[in-house]
Amino acid sequence: QSVLTQPPSVSGAPGQRVTISCTGSSSNIGAGYDVHWYQQLPGTAPKLLIYGNSNRPSGVPDRFSGSKSGTSASLAITGLQAEDEADYYCQSYDSSLSDSVFGGGTQLTVL
Amino acid sequence: EVQLLESGGGLVQPGGSLRLSCAASGFTFSSYAMSWVRQAPGKGLEWVSDISAGGGSTYYADSVKGRFTVSRDNSKNTLYLQMNSLRAEDTAVYYCAKEITIFGVTTPLNDYWGQGTLVTVSS
């Protein structure tokens, strides 16, 4: 059971918008710790997608955006493309565990 | 270009030991904290361990505390993970990742990842 809860799967048609939630608690996201998002394409290593809740590293398309509110964070992908089909993970810090923590991951299927 | 290359994975019996290495290049290795993150087959990411830039501070997940030891040799630009008393549940791909902190961002992040090395614990 992950400290950060993500939906196991989401799907959308090409061109559509999808969102992936990451729900935490008062000891992690709700405590003010920022959230990062990683994309893991099939058979590859994770890649940093969003950092500090809403910032995109250089090279990440602006179709990807992030937000945070209260004890949750969200990743939004607009203009869905086949190449976006991947697993997405949120990451934060938990003060009760004194550990970095990941969400359980969300598999995105492009229909 | 930042490169992280893990090695040392393989098949080991329960109770056995293994040492993973991660060779770093393309950045000033001694200036950055490093992480180990693992992924069991078909499962999600699990943070395993962190080590500070100088190696003086180390951190572990409860699941590996007392069994795993992280270390680094900054003269060789190499990160290590010594894994003892291995269990079946330690079976996973182990990734090393460069860690950065950004002013104004409260949580460290991993901006570069290696390709991973598979550790299989089985008799």
mmCIF file of C-alpha atoms in Angstrom:
data_model
loop_
_atom_site.group_PDB
_atom_site.id
_atom_site.type_symbol
_atom_site.label_atom_id
_atom_site.label_comp_id
_atom_site.label_asym_id
_atom_site.label_seq_id
_atom_site.Cartn_x
_atom_site.Cartn_y
_atom_site.Cartn_z
ATOM 1 C CA GLN A 1 0.000 0.000 0.000
ATOM 2 C CA SER A 2 1.638 3.233 -1.177
ATOM 3 C CA VAL A 3 1.648 6.346 0.968
ATOM 4 C CA LEU A 4 0.626 8.332 -2.097
ATOM 5 C CA THR A 5 -2.483 6.989 -3.837
ATOM 6 C CA GLN A 6 -2.856 7.051 -7.616
ATOM 7 C CA PRO A 7 -5.535 5.459 -9.796
ATOM 8 C CA PRO A 8 -4.164 2.207 -11.272
ATOM 9 C CA SER A 9 -5.183 3.182 -14.778
ATOM 10 C CA VAL A 10 -6.605 5.963 -16.909
ATOM 11 C CA SER A 11 -7.342 6.094 -20.605
ATOM 12 C CA GLY A 12 -8.240 8.563 -23.294
ATOM 13 C CA ALA A 13 -8.516 8.934 -27.029
ATOM 14 C CA PRO A 14 -5.921 10.793 -29.080
ATOM 15 C CA GLY A 15 -6.345 14.532 -28.710
ATOM 16 C CA GLN A 16 -8.248 14.287 -25.454
ATOM 17 C CA ARG A 17 -7.274 15.519 -22.004
ATOM 18 C CA VAL A 18 -6.641 13.188 -19.093
ATOM 19 C CA THR A 19 -5.736 13.822 -15.481
ATOM 20 C CA ILE A 20 -3.953 11.617 -12.974
ATOM 21 C CA SER A 21 -4.426 12.268 -9.283
ATOM 22 C CA CYS A 22 -1.979 11.708 -6.451
ATOM 23 C CA THR A 23 -3.566 11.758 -3.028
ATOM 24 C CA GLY A 24 -1.481 12.042 0.105
ATOM 25 C CA SER A 25 -1.946 13.159 3.681
ATOM 26 C CA SER A 26 -0.955 15.744 6.268
ATOM 27 C CA SER A 27 2.495 14.198 6.641
ATOM 28 C CA ASN A 28 3.476 14.555 3.006
ATOM 29 C CA ILE A 29 1.695 16.654 0.374
ATOM 30 C CA GLY A 30 -0.519 18.321 2.974
ATOM 31 C CA ALA A 31 2.549 19.262 5.008
ATOM 32 C CA GLY A 32 3.773 21.410 2.168
ATOM 33 C CA TYR A 33 6.165 18.990 0.506
ATOM 34 C CA ASP A 34 6.304 19.428 -3.216
ATOM 35 C CA VAL A 35 5.347 16.758 -5.724
ATOM 36 C CA HIS A 36 7.276 15.520 -8.731
ATOM 37 C CA TRP A 37 6.018 13.388 -11.602
ATOM 38 C CA TYR A 38 7.884 10.787 -13.622
ATOM 39 C CA GLN A 39 7.011 9.094 -16.890
ATOM 40 C CA GLN A 40 8.119 5.526 -17.493
ATOM 41 C CA LEU A 41 7.753 4.318 -21.063
ATOM 42 C CA PRO A 42 7.514 0.534 -21.498
ATOM 43 C CA GLY A 43 10.829 -1.165 -20.816
ATOM 44 C CA THR A 44 12.684 2.027 -19.948
ATOM 45 C CA ALA A 45 13.848 3.926 -16.882
ATOM 46 C CA PRO A 46 11.695 6.648 -15.334
ATOM 47 C CA LYS A 47 12.104 10.157 -16.697
ATOM 48 C CA LEU A 48 11.446 13.385 -14.812
ATOM 49 C CA LEU A 49 8.305 14.986 -16.209
ATOM 50 C CA ILE A 50 7.200 17.654 -13.702
ATOM 51 C CA TYR A 51 9.046 18.970 -10.665
ATOM 52 C CA GLY A 52 8.009 21.212 -7.816
ATOM 53 C CA ASN A 53 4.295 20.560 -8.485
ATOM 54 C CA SER A 54 4.060 22.435 -11.762
ATOM 55 C CA ASN A 55 7.450 22.993 -13.394
ATOM 56 C CA ARG A 56 8.518 21.310 -16.621
ATOM 57 C CA PRO A 57 12.154 20.395 -17.235
ATOM 58 C CA SER A 58 13.596 21.535 -20.520
ATOM 59 C CA GLY A 59 12.347 19.388 -23.368
ATOM 60 C CA VAL A 60 9.059 18.326 -21.810
ATOM 61 C CA PRO A 61 6.136 19.436 -23.997
ATOM 62 C CA ASP A 62 3.715 21.973 -22.543
ATOM 63 C CA ARG A 63 0.961 19.409 -23.047
ATOM 64 C CA PHE A 64 2.038 18.172 -19.638
ATOM 65 C CA SER A 65 1.123 20.237 -16.588
ATOM 66 C CA GLY A 66 0.940 19.729 -12.853
ATOM 67 C CA SER A 67 -0.855 21.236 -9.928
ATOM 68 C CA LYS A 68 -1.162 20.775 -6.184
ATOM 69 C CA SER A 69 -3.902 21.617 -3.719
ATOM 70 C CA GLY A 70 -4.248 20.584 -0.110
ATOM 71 C CA THR A 71 -3.263 16.955 0.285
ATOM 72 C CA SER A 72 -3.408 16.126 -3.429
ATOM 73 C CA ALA A 73 -1.611 16.783 -6.672
ATOM 74 C CA SER A 74 -2.593 16.227 -10.279
ATOM 75 C CA LEU A 75 -0.915 15.655 -13.595
ATOM 76 C CA ALA A 76 -2.792 16.762 -16.694
ATOM 77 C CA ILE A 77 -2.004 15.729 -20.242
ATOM 78 C CA THR A 78 -3.724 17.559 -23.070
ATOM 79 C CA GLY A 79 -3.747 16.690 -26.755
ATOM 80 C CA LEU A 80 -3.137 13.048 -25.920
ATOM 81 C CA GLN A 81 -0.753 11.245 -28.269
ATOM 82 C CA ALA A 82 0.016 7.558 -28.756
ATOM 83 C CA GLU A 83 3.560 8.166 -27.505
ATOM 84 C CA ASP A 84 2.164 9.254 -24.128
ATOM 85 C CA GLU A 85 1.185 5.677 -23.357
ATOM 86 C CA ALA A 86 3.273 4.933 -20.268
ATOM 87 C CA ASP A 87 3.235 4.570 -16.495
ATOM 88 C CA TYR A 88 3.208 7.776 -14.466
ATOM 89 C CA TYR A 89 4.418 8.115 -10.885
ATOM 90 C CA CYS A 90 4.165 10.920 -8.357
ATOM 91 C CA GLN A 91 6.854 11.438 -5.708
ATOM 92 C CA SER A 92 7.045 13.491 -2.547
ATOM 93 C CA TYR A 93 8.504 13.359 0.950
ATOM 94 C CA ASP A 94 6.820 12.017 4.050
ATOM 95 C CA SER A 95 7.804 13.521 7.392
ATOM 96 C CA SER A 96 6.394 10.621 9.426
ATOM 97 C CA LEU A 97 8.502 8.103 7.537
ATOM 98 C CA SER A 98 11.386 10.523 6.963
ATOM 99 C CA ASP A 99 11.540 8.988 3.519
ATOM 100 C CA SER A 100 11.021 9.872 -0.094
ATOM 101 C CA VAL A 101 7.780 8.250 -1.214
ATOM 102 C CA PHE A 102 6.297 7.290 -4.570
ATOM 103 C CA GLY A 103 2.734 6.768 -5.617
ATOM 104 C CA GLY A 104 1.725 3.328 -6.807
ATOM 105 C CA GLY A 105 1.782 4.436 -10.425
ATOM 106 C CA THR A 106 -0.881 4.977 -13.073
ATOM 107 C CA GLN A 107 -0.919 3.217 -16.410
ATOM 108 C CA LEU A 108 -2.090 5.510 -19.198
ATOM 109 C CA THR A 109 -3.667 3.854 -22.213
ATOM 110 C CA VAL A 110 -4.233 5.836 -25.388
ATOM 111 C CA LEU A 111 -7.275 4.295 -27.050
ATOM 112 C CA GLU B 1 25.692 14.260 -21.281
ATOM 113 C CA VAL B 2 24.780 12.727 -17.936
ATOM 114 C CA GLN B 3 25.169 8.958 -17.887
ATOM 115 C CA LEU B 4 24.495 6.502 -15.093
ATOM 116 C CA LEU B 5 25.386 2.878 -15.684
ATOM 117 C CA GLU B 6 24.400 0.254 -13.139
ATOM 118 C CA SER B 7 26.027 -3.140 -12.907
ATOM 119 C CA GLY B 8 26.328 -6.069 -10.532
ATOM 120 C CA GLY B 9 22.844 -7.507 -10.707
ATOM 121 C CA GLY B 10 22.153 -11.190 -11.096
ATOM 122 C CA LEU B 11 20.697 -14.303 -9.520
ATOM 123 C CA VAL B 12 21.413 -14.864 -5.842
ATOM 124 C CA GLN B 13 20.039 -17.302 -3.297
ATOM 125 C CA PRO B 14 17.969 -16.139 -0.320
ATOM 126 C CA GLY B 15 20.294 -15.022 2.447
ATOM 127 C CA GLY B 16 23.027 -14.182 -0.010
ATOM 128 C CA SER B 17 24.796 -10.940 -0.817
ATOM 129 C CA LEU B 18 25.319 -8.782 -3.859
ATOM 130 C CA ARG B 19 27.008 -5.443 -4.525
ATOM 131 C CA LEU B 20 25.610 -3.100 -7.123
ATOM 132 C CA SER B 21 27.664 -0.357 -8.736
ATOM 133 C CA CYS B 22 26.628 2.757 -10.602
ATOM 134 C CA ALA B 23 29.227 4.490 -12.743
ATOM 135 C CA ALA B 24 28.477 8.164 -13.268
ATOM 136 C CA SER B 25 29.704 10.548 -15.948
ATOM 137 C CA GLY B 26 28.805 13.856 -17.515
ATOM 138 C CA PHE B 27 28.458 15.810 -14.268
ATOM 139 C CA THR B 28 30.461 16.614 -11.134
ATOM 140 C CA PHE B 29 29.592 13.462 -9.243
ATOM 141 C CA SER B 30 31.020 14.659 -5.930
ATOM 142 C CA SER B 31 28.617 17.610 -5.853
ATOM 143 C CA TYR B 32 25.383 15.652 -5.861
ATOM 144 C CA ALA B 33 23.461 13.334 -3.594
ATOM 145 C CA MET B 34 22.486 10.055 -5.181
ATOM 146 C CA SER B 35 19.570 7.653 -4.798
ATOM 147 C CA TRP B 36 18.778 4.002 -5.287
ATOM 148 C CA VAL B 37 15.207 3.207 -6.346
ATOM 149 C CA ARG B 38 13.898 -0.262 -7.112
ATOM 150 C CA GLN B 39 11.006 -1.705 -9.065
ATOM 151 C CA ALA B 40 9.759 -5.233 -8.487
ATOM 152 C CA PRO B 41 8.526 -7.056 -11.596
ATOM 153 C CA GLY B 42 5.227 -5.548 -12.698
ATOM 154 C CA LYS B 43 5.142 -3.227 -9.683
ATOM 155 C CA GLY B 44 5.735 0.436 -8.940
ATOM 156 C CA LEU B 45 8.769 2.405 -7.878
ATOM 157 C CA GLU B 46 10.111 2.090 -4.327
ATOM 158 C CA TRP B 47 12.736 4.412 -2.888
ATOM 159 C CA VAL B 48 15.537 2.384 -1.309
ATOM 160 C CA SER B 49 18.347 4.658 -0.176
ATOM 161 C CA ASP B 50 19.984 8.066 -0.444
ATOM 162 C CA ILE B 51 23.520 9.215 0.157
ATOM 163 C CA SER B 52 24.753 12.779 0.491
ATOM 164 C CA ALA B 53 27.275 14.294 -1.899
ATOM 165 C CA GLY B 54 30.201 13.712 0.427
ATOM 166 C CA GLY B 55 28.954 10.336 1.610
ATOM 167 C CA GLY B 56 28.667 11.384 5.232
ATOM 168 C CA SER B 57 24.890 11.007 5.441
ATOM 169 C CA THR B 58 22.935 7.956 4.395
ATOM 170 C CA TYR B 59 19.243 7.135 4.489
ATOM 171 C CA TYR B 60 17.340 3.883 4.041
ATOM 172 C CA ALA B 61 13.822 2.614 3.593
ATOM 173 C CA ASP B 62 12.632 0.542 6.536
ATOM 174 C CA SER B 63 12.364 -2.468 4.231
ATOM 175 C CA VAL B 64 16.144 -2.584 3.734
ATOM 176 C CA LYS B 65 17.501 -0.926 6.882
ATOM 177 C CA GLY B 66 20.156 -3.038 8.543
ATOM 178 C CA ARG B 67 20.631 -5.198 5.437
ATOM 179 C CA PHE B 68 21.668 -2.728 2.719
ATOM 180 C CA THR B 69 24.542 -0.246 2.816
ATOM 181 C CA VAL B 70 24.959 2.630 0.380
ATOM 182 C CA SER B 71 28.362 4.135 -0.244
ATOM 183 C CA ARG B 72 30.227 6.116 -2.871
ATOM 184 C CA ASP B 73 33.748 6.651 -4.118
ATOM 185 C CA ASN B 74 33.929 10.186 -5.433
ATOM 186 C CA SER B 75 37.429 9.598 -6.796
ATOM 187 C CA LYS B 76 35.972 6.903 -9.045
ATOM 188 C CA ASN B 77 32.623 8.607 -9.745
ATOM 189 C CA THR B 78 30.907 5.462 -8.556
ATOM 190 C CA LEU B 79 27.934 4.736 -6.306
ATOM 191 C CA TYR B 80 27.489 1.384 -4.573
ATOM 192 C CA LEU B 81 24.759 -0.592 -2.885
ATOM 193 C CA GLN B 82 25.872 -3.520 -0.743
ATOM 194 C CA MET B 83 22.928 -5.860 -0.265
ATOM 195 C CA ASN B 84 23.122 -8.562 2.422
ATOM 196 C CA SER B 85 20.622 -11.082 3.788
ATOM 197 C CA LEU B 86 18.699 -10.888 0.549
ATOM 198 C CA ARG B 87 15.080 -11.995 0.461
ATOM 199 C CA ALA B 88 12.737 -12.983 -2.342
ATOM 200 C CA GLU B 89 10.946 -9.655 -1.935
ATOM 201 C CA ASP B 90 14.173 -7.837 -2.833
ATOM 202 C CA THR B 91 13.809 -9.115 -6.407
ATOM 203 C CA ALA B 92 13.616 -6.008 -8.559
ATOM 204 C CA VAL B 93 15.288 -3.780 -11.093
ATOM 205 C CA TYR B 94 17.537 -1.416 -9.161
ATOM 206 C CA TYR B 95 18.004 2.078 -10.539
ATOM 207 C CA CYS B 96 20.533 4.633 -9.462
ATOM 208 C CA ALA B 97 19.474 8.220 -9.875
ATOM 209 C CA LYS B 98 21.087 11.632 -9.516
ATOM 210 C CA GLU B 99 19.379 13.768 -6.920
ATOM 211 C CA ILE B 100 19.078 17.534 -6.985
ATOM 212 C CA THR B 101 17.573 20.154 -4.769
ATOM 213 C CA ILE B 102 16.159 23.308 -6.292
ATOM 214 C CA PHE B 103 15.740 26.595 -4.444
ATOM 215 C CA GLY B 104 12.084 27.038 -3.617
ATOM 216 C CA VAL B 105 11.245 23.351 -4.090
ATOM 217 C CA THR B 106 10.800 21.583 -0.779
ATOM 218 C CA THR B 107 11.439 18.025 -1.960
ATOM 219 C CA PRO B 108 14.609 16.696 -3.610
ATOM 220 C CA LEU B 109 14.060 15.165 -7.013
ATOM 221 C CA ASN B 110 15.796 12.682 -9.292
ATOM 222 C CA ASP B 111 16.622 14.358 -12.584
ATOM 223 C CA TYR B 112 18.598 11.545 -14.229
ATOM 224 C CA TRP B 113 18.204 7.779 -13.958
ATOM 225 C CA GLY B 114 20.292 4.834 -15.067
ATOM 226 C CA GLN B 115 18.864 1.992 -17.116
ATOM 227 C CA GLY B 116 18.706 -0.324 -14.094
ATOM 228 C CA THR B 117 20.142 -3.699 -13.154
ATOM 229 C CA LEU B 118 18.016 -6.738 -12.327
ATOM 230 C CA VAL B 119 18.460 -8.546 -9.034
ATOM 231 C CA THR B 120 16.723 -11.884 -8.676
ATOM 232 C CA VAL B 121 16.627 -13.601 -5.294
ATOM 233 C CA SER B 122 15.621 -17.216 -5.692
ATOM 234 C CA SER B 123 16.747 -20.705 -4.794
#
